[in-house]
Amino acid sequence: MAITDKQKKLLVLVADGEFHSGEELAEALGLSRSAIWKQLSGLAELGLHYTGVSGRGYRLERRLELLNHAKISAALNDFSRASHVLFEIHDQLDSTNSYLVQKSLHGAASGSACFAEHQTAGKGRRGRDWVSPFGGNIYLSILWRFPHNGLGEIAGLSLAIGVAVIRALKHLQIPDIGLKWPNDVCYQGKKLGGILIEVSGEAAGPCAAVIGVGLNVFLSGSEAEKINQPWTDLSKILGQRKISRNTLAACLLNELIPVLIDFEQSGIKTYLEEWRQYDVLKGNAARLFVGNQVIDGIVQGIDDNGLLLLEHLGGRIQSYASGEVSFNNAAV
């Protein structure tokens, strides 16, 4: 369901999580009180549930911090500002990656970025849906063009992006975050976020990548029922300590932009040792799914090209460029 202009205006008014009378809301929006009730019911269909109390009015079940261009811009560091990063904020997209893939076909500049409050068809790995409730998480994509690099030369980009995401979370003093090859962000064995990179171009160059980053900030129990693997979000990790979505959005841009600029010149080698510090798979018995193949072994980290090293029965170690890994009997 698409959010309407009237619903967005109503949402801005009630986002503070406080009670607002039907009369107050009706006057502010130029609607009848019955129309306000209908608009609130429409918000509930987006997962934005509300409470109505006679004599007090309506309020959202939880306070909502909407993404704000001015607040994100104010939190960008000098490097990001000097890089002239251009970002958009959308109320709703099918997916931020799909949006930028289309823009890239029409000449969008390298460094173009977009956030969405809600995705109707968020993308996970291997064609899975990414659960994308309105205003709860971070959905970010960046288009980056590599004019002098071919598709083979940007292999390992997802590992470098993982390092950038870890740096952003550490900057916000979020502890115990790890990385699961090739593109998951984890906390204590549970998935906190993911990275999805879609590439196009020539083997010898030039090429382009659309880099999608999704991070769970708040997921309700009803939304989480759609997830078929152990998961967590920042609200669970931080407890009473709150984190601003706008600050988090800016921190991600502050870390992603310099990594992308550097990766264009140096590739994955700069980030290998840092990535290895956060490797949650190394030393674990694991199962690797490659197409229709299922391969069991012990993960021995990554090689200098960012490929997964899996030790088979008998001690033979083989590297893999792609696949999905599960371990500890959980697909995390």
GROMACS .gro file of C-alpha atoms in nm:
model
  332
    1MET     CA    1   0.000   0.000   0.000
    2ALA     CA    2   0.133   0.343  -0.098
    3ILE     CA    3   0.136   0.620   0.161
    4THR     CA    4  -0.071   0.919   0.049
    5ASP     CA    5   0.017   1.286   0.090
    6LYS     CA    6  -0.253   1.323   0.357
    7GLN     CA    7  -0.124   1.023   0.547
    8LYS     CA    8   0.231   1.160   0.534
    9LYS     CA    9   0.117   1.495   0.673
   10LEU     CA   10  -0.075   1.315   0.945
   11LEU     CA   11   0.225   1.097   1.023
   12VAL     CA   12   0.448   1.402   1.069
   13LEU     CA   13   0.200   1.537   1.326
   14VAL     CA   14   0.173   1.217   1.531
   15ALA     CA   15   0.534   1.093   1.492
   16ASP     CA   16   0.622   1.225   1.839
   17GLY     CA   17   0.426   0.939   1.997
   18GLU     CA   18   0.215   1.181   2.206
   19PHE     CA   19  -0.164   1.206   2.214
   20HIS     CA   20  -0.327   1.440   1.963
   21SER     CA   21  -0.697   1.507   1.966
   22GLY     CA   22  -0.907   1.428   1.662
   23GLU     CA   23  -1.016   1.792   1.656
   24GLU     CA   24  -0.655   1.914   1.654
   25LEU     CA   25  -0.558   1.679   1.371
   26ALA     CA   26  -0.869   1.755   1.170
   27GLU     CA   27  -0.806   2.131   1.194
   28ALA     CA   28  -0.438   2.096   1.102
   29LEU     CA   29  -0.514   1.888   0.793
   30GLY     CA   30  -0.845   2.046   0.689
   31LEU     CA   31  -1.031   1.716   0.724
   32SER     CA   32  -1.329   1.592   0.918
   33ARG     CA   33  -1.271   1.387   1.234
   34SER     CA   34  -1.411   1.079   1.064
   35ALA     CA   35  -1.165   1.133   0.778
   36ILE     CA   36  -0.881   1.149   1.032
   37TRP     CA   37  -0.986   0.808   1.166
   38LYS     CA   38  -0.982   0.665   0.812
   39GLN     CA   39  -0.635   0.808   0.748
   40LEU     CA   40  -0.507   0.658   1.074
   41SER     CA   41  -0.650   0.321   0.976
   42GLY     CA   42  -0.458   0.349   0.650
   43LEU     CA   43  -0.136   0.405   0.846
   44ALA     CA   44  -0.205   0.087   1.040
   45GLU     CA   45  -0.196  -0.103   0.710
   46LEU     CA   46   0.164   0.017   0.674
   47GLY     CA   47   0.248  -0.129   1.014
   48LEU     CA   48   0.215   0.207   1.193
   49HIS     CA   49  -0.031   0.110   1.464
   50TYR     CA   50  -0.205   0.366   1.682
   51THR     CA   51  -0.404   0.387   2.002
   52GLY     CA   52  -0.722   0.589   2.045
   53VAL     CA   53  -0.835   0.698   2.393
   54SER     CA   54  -1.160   0.885   2.453
   55GLY     CA   55  -1.092   1.237   2.576
   56ARG     CA   56  -0.722   1.220   2.486
   57GLY     CA   57  -0.712   1.149   2.115
   58TYR     CA   58  -0.478   0.935   1.910
   59ARG     CA   59  -0.112   0.844   1.931
   60LEU     CA   60   0.124   0.604   1.756
   61GLU     CA   61   0.219   0.297   1.955
   62ARG     CA   62   0.582   0.406   1.932
   63ARG     CA   63   0.760   0.730   1.858
   64LEU     CA   64   0.879   0.754   1.498
   65GLU     CA   65   1.187   0.943   1.382
   66LEU     CA   66   1.142   1.018   1.014
   67LEU     CA   67   1.447   1.066   0.796
   68ASN     CA   68   1.522   1.433   0.740
   69HIS     CA   69   1.749   1.568   0.467
   70ALA     CA   70   1.865   1.868   0.670
   71LYS     CA   71   1.947   1.658   0.978
   72ILE     CA   72   2.144   1.401   0.778
   73SER     CA   73   2.330   1.676   0.591
   74ALA     CA   74   2.419   1.850   0.917
   75ALA     CA   75   2.570   1.526   1.051
   76LEU     CA   76   2.791   1.464   0.747
   77ASN     CA   77   3.162   1.511   0.809
   78ASP     CA   78   3.388   1.743   0.613
   79PHE     CA   79   3.505   1.465   0.380
   80SER     CA   80   3.150   1.371   0.282
   81ARG     CA   81   3.059   1.734   0.225
   82ALA     CA   82   3.370   1.786   0.013
   83SER     CA   83   3.277   1.477  -0.188
   84HIS     CA   84   2.944   1.643  -0.274
   85VAL     CA   85   2.748   1.331  -0.193
   86LEU     CA   86   2.396   1.365  -0.333
   87PHE     CA   87   2.122   1.176  -0.156
   88GLU     CA   88   1.746   1.157  -0.180
   89ILE     CA   89   1.488   1.047   0.076
   90HIS     CA   90   1.176   0.870  -0.045
   91ASP     CA   91   0.866   0.782   0.152
   92GLN     CA   92   0.831   0.460  -0.043
   93LEU     CA   93   1.013   0.268  -0.317
   94ASP     CA   94   0.989  -0.086  -0.444
   95SER     CA   95   1.355  -0.111  -0.340
   96THR     CA   96   1.633   0.144  -0.311
   97ASN     CA   97   1.858  -0.080  -0.522
   98SER     CA   98   1.603  -0.114  -0.804
   99TYR     CA   99   1.551   0.261  -0.803
  100LEU     CA  100   1.921   0.336  -0.845
  101VAL     CA  101   1.973   0.060  -1.101
  102GLN     CA  102   1.715   0.237  -1.316
  103LYS     CA  103   1.871   0.578  -1.252
  104SER     CA  104   2.214   0.442  -1.346
  105LEU     CA  105   2.077   0.341  -1.687
  106HIS     CA  106   1.980   0.705  -1.741
  107GLY     CA  107   2.318   0.853  -1.654
  108ALA     CA  108   2.293   0.918  -1.280
  109ALA     CA  109   2.620   1.040  -1.135
  110SER     CA  110   2.855   0.822  -0.936
  111GLY     CA  111   2.787   0.879  -0.567
  112SER     CA  112   2.412   0.919  -0.609
  113ALA     CA  113   2.244   0.776  -0.302
  114CYS     CA  114   1.892   0.724  -0.177
  115PHE     CA  115   1.713   0.629   0.143
  116ALA     CA  116   1.357   0.502   0.171
  117GLU     CA  117   1.125   0.501   0.469
  118HIS     CA  118   0.952   0.193   0.330
  119GLN     CA  119   1.024  -0.067   0.063
  120THR     CA  120   0.741  -0.259  -0.099
  121ALA     CA  121   0.977  -0.513  -0.257
  122GLY     CA  122   1.301  -0.491  -0.060
  123LYS     CA  123   1.570  -0.723  -0.191
  124GLY     CA  124   1.769  -0.977   0.004
  125ARG     CA  125   2.016  -1.232  -0.127
  126ARG     CA  126   1.917  -1.505  -0.372
  127GLY     CA  127   1.591  -1.332  -0.458
  128ARG     CA  128   1.459  -1.320  -0.102
  129ASP     CA  129   1.241  -1.035   0.020
  130TRP     CA  130   1.391  -0.796   0.275
  131VAL     CA  131   1.138  -0.713   0.546
  132SER     CA  132   1.100  -0.335   0.518
  133PRO     CA  133   0.845  -0.176   0.755
  134PHE     CA  134   0.780   0.198   0.734
  135GLY     CA  135   1.017   0.420   0.929
  136GLY     CA  136   1.169   0.141   1.136
  137ASN     CA  137   1.504   0.066   0.977
  138ILE     CA  138   1.767   0.198   0.739
  139TYR     CA  139   1.732   0.122   0.369
  140LEU     CA  140   2.018   0.285   0.176
  141SER     CA  141   2.163   0.240  -0.171
  142ILE     CA  142   2.456   0.411  -0.341
  143LEU     CA  143   2.548   0.409  -0.710
  144TRP     CA  144   2.923   0.398  -0.772
  145ARG     CA  145   3.086   0.401  -1.112
  146PHE     CA  146   3.427   0.243  -1.172
  147PRO     CA  147   3.550   0.396  -1.501
  148HIS     CA  148   3.886   0.220  -1.491
  149ASN     CA  149   3.790  -0.109  -1.326
  150GLY     CA  150   3.638  -0.420  -1.477
  151LEU     CA  151   3.395  -0.656  -1.311
  152GLY     CA  152   3.676  -0.883  -1.191
  153GLU     CA  153   3.859  -0.594  -1.030
  154ILE     CA  154   3.568  -0.503  -0.804
  155ALA     CA  155   3.533  -0.855  -0.664
  156GLY     CA  156   3.537  -0.831  -0.287
  157LEU     CA  157   3.351  -0.499  -0.282
  158SER     CA  158   3.091  -0.641  -0.043
  159LEU     CA  159   3.367  -0.716   0.211
  160ALA     CA  160   3.496  -0.358   0.195
  161ILE     CA  161   3.140  -0.231   0.238
  162GLY     CA  162   3.103  -0.457   0.542
  163VAL     CA  163   3.408  -0.291   0.695
  164ALA     CA  164   3.254   0.052   0.631
  165VAL     CA  165   2.930  -0.053   0.802
  166ILE     CA  166   3.123  -0.184   1.104
  167ARG     CA  167   3.313   0.145   1.127
  168ALA     CA  168   2.986   0.340   1.127
  169LEU     CA  169   2.838   0.123   1.403
  170LYS     CA  170   3.156   0.145   1.611
  171HIS     CA  171   3.150   0.523   1.574
  172LEU     CA  172   2.809   0.510   1.741
  173GLN     CA  173   2.950   0.286   2.018
  174ILE     CA  174   2.749  -0.020   1.918
  175PRO     CA  175   2.945  -0.320   2.053
  176ASP     CA  176   3.013  -0.679   1.946
  177ILE     CA  177   2.922  -0.646   1.579
  178GLY     CA  178   3.062  -0.905   1.339
  179LEU     CA  179   3.064  -0.990   0.970
  180LYS     CA  180   2.953  -1.313   0.808
  181TRP     CA  181   3.092  -1.386   0.463
  182PRO     CA  182   3.008  -1.253   0.218
  183ASN     CA  183   2.766  -0.978   0.317
  184ASP     CA  184   2.584  -1.012   0.650
  185VAL     CA  185   2.620  -0.789   0.955
  186CYS     CA  186   2.569  -0.988   1.277
  187TYR     CA  187   2.537  -0.951   1.651
  188GLN     CA  188   2.588  -1.257   1.871
  189GLY     CA  189   2.497  -1.495   1.592
  190LYS     CA  190   2.188  -1.303   1.483
  191LYS     CA  191   2.147  -1.104   1.165
  192LEU     CA  192   2.143  -0.727   1.215
  193GLY     CA  193   2.177  -0.620   0.855
  194GLY     CA  194   2.281  -0.712   0.507
  195ILE     CA  195   2.458  -0.587   0.197
  196LEU     CA  196   2.338  -0.643  -0.158
  197ILE     CA  197   2.554  -0.537  -0.453
  198GLU     CA  198   2.429  -0.538  -0.811
  199VAL     CA  199   2.692  -0.484  -1.080
  200SER     CA  200   2.683  -0.408  -1.449
  201GLY     CA  201   2.945  -0.334  -1.710
  202GLU     CA  202   3.233  -0.500  -1.892
  203ALA     CA  203   3.488  -0.756  -1.781
  204ALA     CA  204   3.767  -0.515  -1.872
  205GLY     CA  205   3.578  -0.203  -1.762
  206PRO     CA  206   3.414   0.031  -1.714
  207CYS     CA  207   3.153  -0.100  -1.471
  208ALA     CA  208   2.912   0.025  -1.208
  209ALA     CA  209   2.778  -0.107  -0.880
  210VAL     CA  210   2.463  -0.031  -0.687
  211ILE     CA  211   2.540  -0.100  -0.321
  212GLY     CA  212   2.245  -0.164  -0.093
  213VAL     CA  213   2.273  -0.160   0.287
  214GLY     CA  214   1.988  -0.259   0.514
  215LEU     CA  215   2.010  -0.231   0.893
  216ASN     CA  216   1.744  -0.329   1.145
  217VAL     CA  217   1.682  -0.040   1.383
  218PHE     CA  218   1.340  -0.148   1.513
  219LEU     CA  219   1.131  -0.448   1.410
  220SER     CA  220   0.801  -0.529   1.577
  221GLY     CA  221   0.707  -0.885   1.665
  222SER     CA  222   0.450  -0.903   1.385
  223GLU     CA  223   0.703  -0.788   1.126
  224ALA     CA  224   0.964  -1.031   1.255
  225GLU     CA  225   0.731  -1.325   1.194
  226LYS     CA  226   0.816  -1.291   0.825
  227ILE     CA  227   1.188  -1.354   0.889
  228ASN     CA  228   1.305  -1.714   0.865
  229GLN     CA  229   1.640  -1.681   1.042
  230PRO     CA  230   1.770  -1.555   1.378
  231TRP     CA  231   1.763  -1.175   1.377
  232THR     CA  232   1.809  -0.874   1.599
  233ASP     CA  233   1.779  -0.497   1.578
  234LEU     CA  234   1.954  -0.198   1.734
  235SER     CA  235   1.670  -0.136   1.978
  236LYS     CA  236   1.728  -0.481   2.129
  237ILE     CA  237   2.105  -0.441   2.134
  238LEU     CA  238   2.100  -0.096   2.294
  239GLY     CA  239   1.806  -0.136   2.534
  240GLN     CA  240   1.721   0.200   2.688
  241ARG     CA  241   1.986   0.386   2.487
  242LYS     CA  242   1.824   0.531   2.177
  243ILE     CA  243   1.993   0.586   1.847
  244SER     CA  244   1.889   0.849   1.593
  245ARG     CA  245   1.810   0.710   1.249
  246ASN     CA  246   1.928   1.038   1.097
  247THR     CA  247   2.260   1.018   1.278
  248LEU     CA  248   2.300   0.654   1.173
  249ALA     CA  249   2.220   0.743   0.812
  250ALA     CA  250   2.487   1.015   0.812
  251CYS     CA  251   2.744   0.786   0.978
  252LEU     CA  252   2.691   0.526   0.709
  253LEU     CA  253   2.752   0.784   0.434
  254ASN     CA  254   3.056   0.918   0.621
  255GLU     CA  255   3.214   0.571   0.620
  256LEU     CA  256   3.092   0.438   0.286
  257ILE     CA  257   3.206   0.727   0.067
  258PRO     CA  258   3.580   0.716   0.159
  259VAL     CA  259   3.583   0.336   0.136
  260LEU     CA  260   3.436   0.349  -0.214
  261ILE     CA  261   3.682   0.615  -0.324
  262ASP     CA  262   3.973   0.413  -0.186
  263PHE     CA  263   3.844   0.081  -0.322
  264GLU     CA  264   3.843   0.226  -0.671
  265GLN     CA  265   4.220   0.267  -0.640
  266SER     CA  266   4.335  -0.018  -0.416
  267GLY     CA  267   4.066  -0.287  -0.431
  268ILE     CA  268   4.003  -0.532  -0.150
  269LYS     CA  269   4.361  -0.563  -0.019
  270THR     CA  270   4.332  -0.257   0.208
  271TYR     CA  271   4.038  -0.410   0.395
  272LEU     CA  272   4.131  -0.777   0.431
  273GLU     CA  273   4.290  -0.763   0.777
  274GLU     CA  274   4.021  -0.538   0.918
  275TRP     CA  275   3.749  -0.765   0.779
  276ARG     CA  276   3.921  -1.068   0.935
  277GLN     CA  277   3.897  -0.906   1.279
  278TYR     CA  278   3.517  -0.927   1.257
  279ASP     CA  279   3.486  -1.269   1.090
  280VAL     CA  280   3.219  -1.467   1.281
  281LEU     CA  281   3.261  -1.782   1.072
  282LYS     CA  282   3.630  -1.869   1.109
  283GLY     CA  283   3.687  -2.194   1.296
  284ASN     CA  284   3.321  -2.296   1.280
  285ALA     CA  285   3.175  -2.606   1.122
  286ALA     CA  286   2.956  -2.474   0.844
  287ARG     CA  287   2.745  -2.571   0.548
  288LEU     CA  288   2.795  -2.389   0.218
  289PHE     CA  289   2.518  -2.379  -0.040
  290VAL     CA  290   2.642  -2.317  -0.396
  291GLY     CA  291   2.359  -2.353  -0.645
  292ASN     CA  292   2.224  -2.703  -0.588
  293GLN     CA  293   2.541  -2.816  -0.410
  294VAL     CA  294   2.565  -2.853  -0.032
  295ILE     CA  295   2.920  -2.859   0.101
  296ASP     CA  296   3.015  -2.923   0.464
  297GLY     CA  297   3.343  -2.820   0.621
  298ILE     CA  298   3.529  -2.596   0.864
  299VAL     CA  299   3.561  -2.230   0.770
  300GLN     CA  300   3.924  -2.116   0.769
  301GLY     CA  301   3.863  -1.748   0.697
  302ILE     CA  302   3.911  -1.571   0.366
  303ASP     CA  303   4.202  -1.566   0.121
  304ASP     CA  304   4.375  -1.255  -0.012
  305ASN     CA  305   4.110  -1.217  -0.281
  306GLY     CA  306   3.826  -1.223  -0.030
  307LEU     CA  307   3.719  -1.578  -0.120
  308LEU     CA  308   3.585  -1.810   0.149
  309LEU     CA  309   3.827  -2.082   0.263
  310LEU     CA  310   3.653  -2.407   0.354
  311GLU     CA  311   3.840  -2.707   0.494
  312HIS     CA  312   3.692  -3.036   0.377
  313LEU     CA  313   3.707  -3.372   0.550
  314GLY     CA  314   4.066  -3.490   0.520
  315GLY     CA  315   4.216  -3.143   0.548
  316ARG     CA  316   4.189  -3.016   0.191
  317ILE     CA  317   4.116  -2.640   0.184
  318GLN     CA  318   3.927  -2.495  -0.109
  319SER     CA  319   3.830  -2.137  -0.189
  320TYR     CA  320   3.481  -2.030  -0.297
  321ALA     CA  321   3.381  -1.708  -0.469
  322SER     CA  322   3.009  -1.731  -0.395
  323GLY     CA  323   2.757  -1.920  -0.191
  324GLU     CA  324   2.549  -1.898   0.125
  325VAL     CA  325   2.680  -2.022   0.458
  326SER     CA  326   2.497  -2.153   0.762
  327PHE     CA  327   2.657  -2.260   1.089
  328ASN     CA  328   2.562  -2.360   1.443
  329ASN     CA  329   2.250  -2.516   1.291
  330ALA     CA  330   2.115  -2.168   1.215
  331ALA     CA  331   2.097  -1.983   0.885
  332VAL     CA  332   2.238  -1.655   1.013
   0.00000   0.00000   0.00000
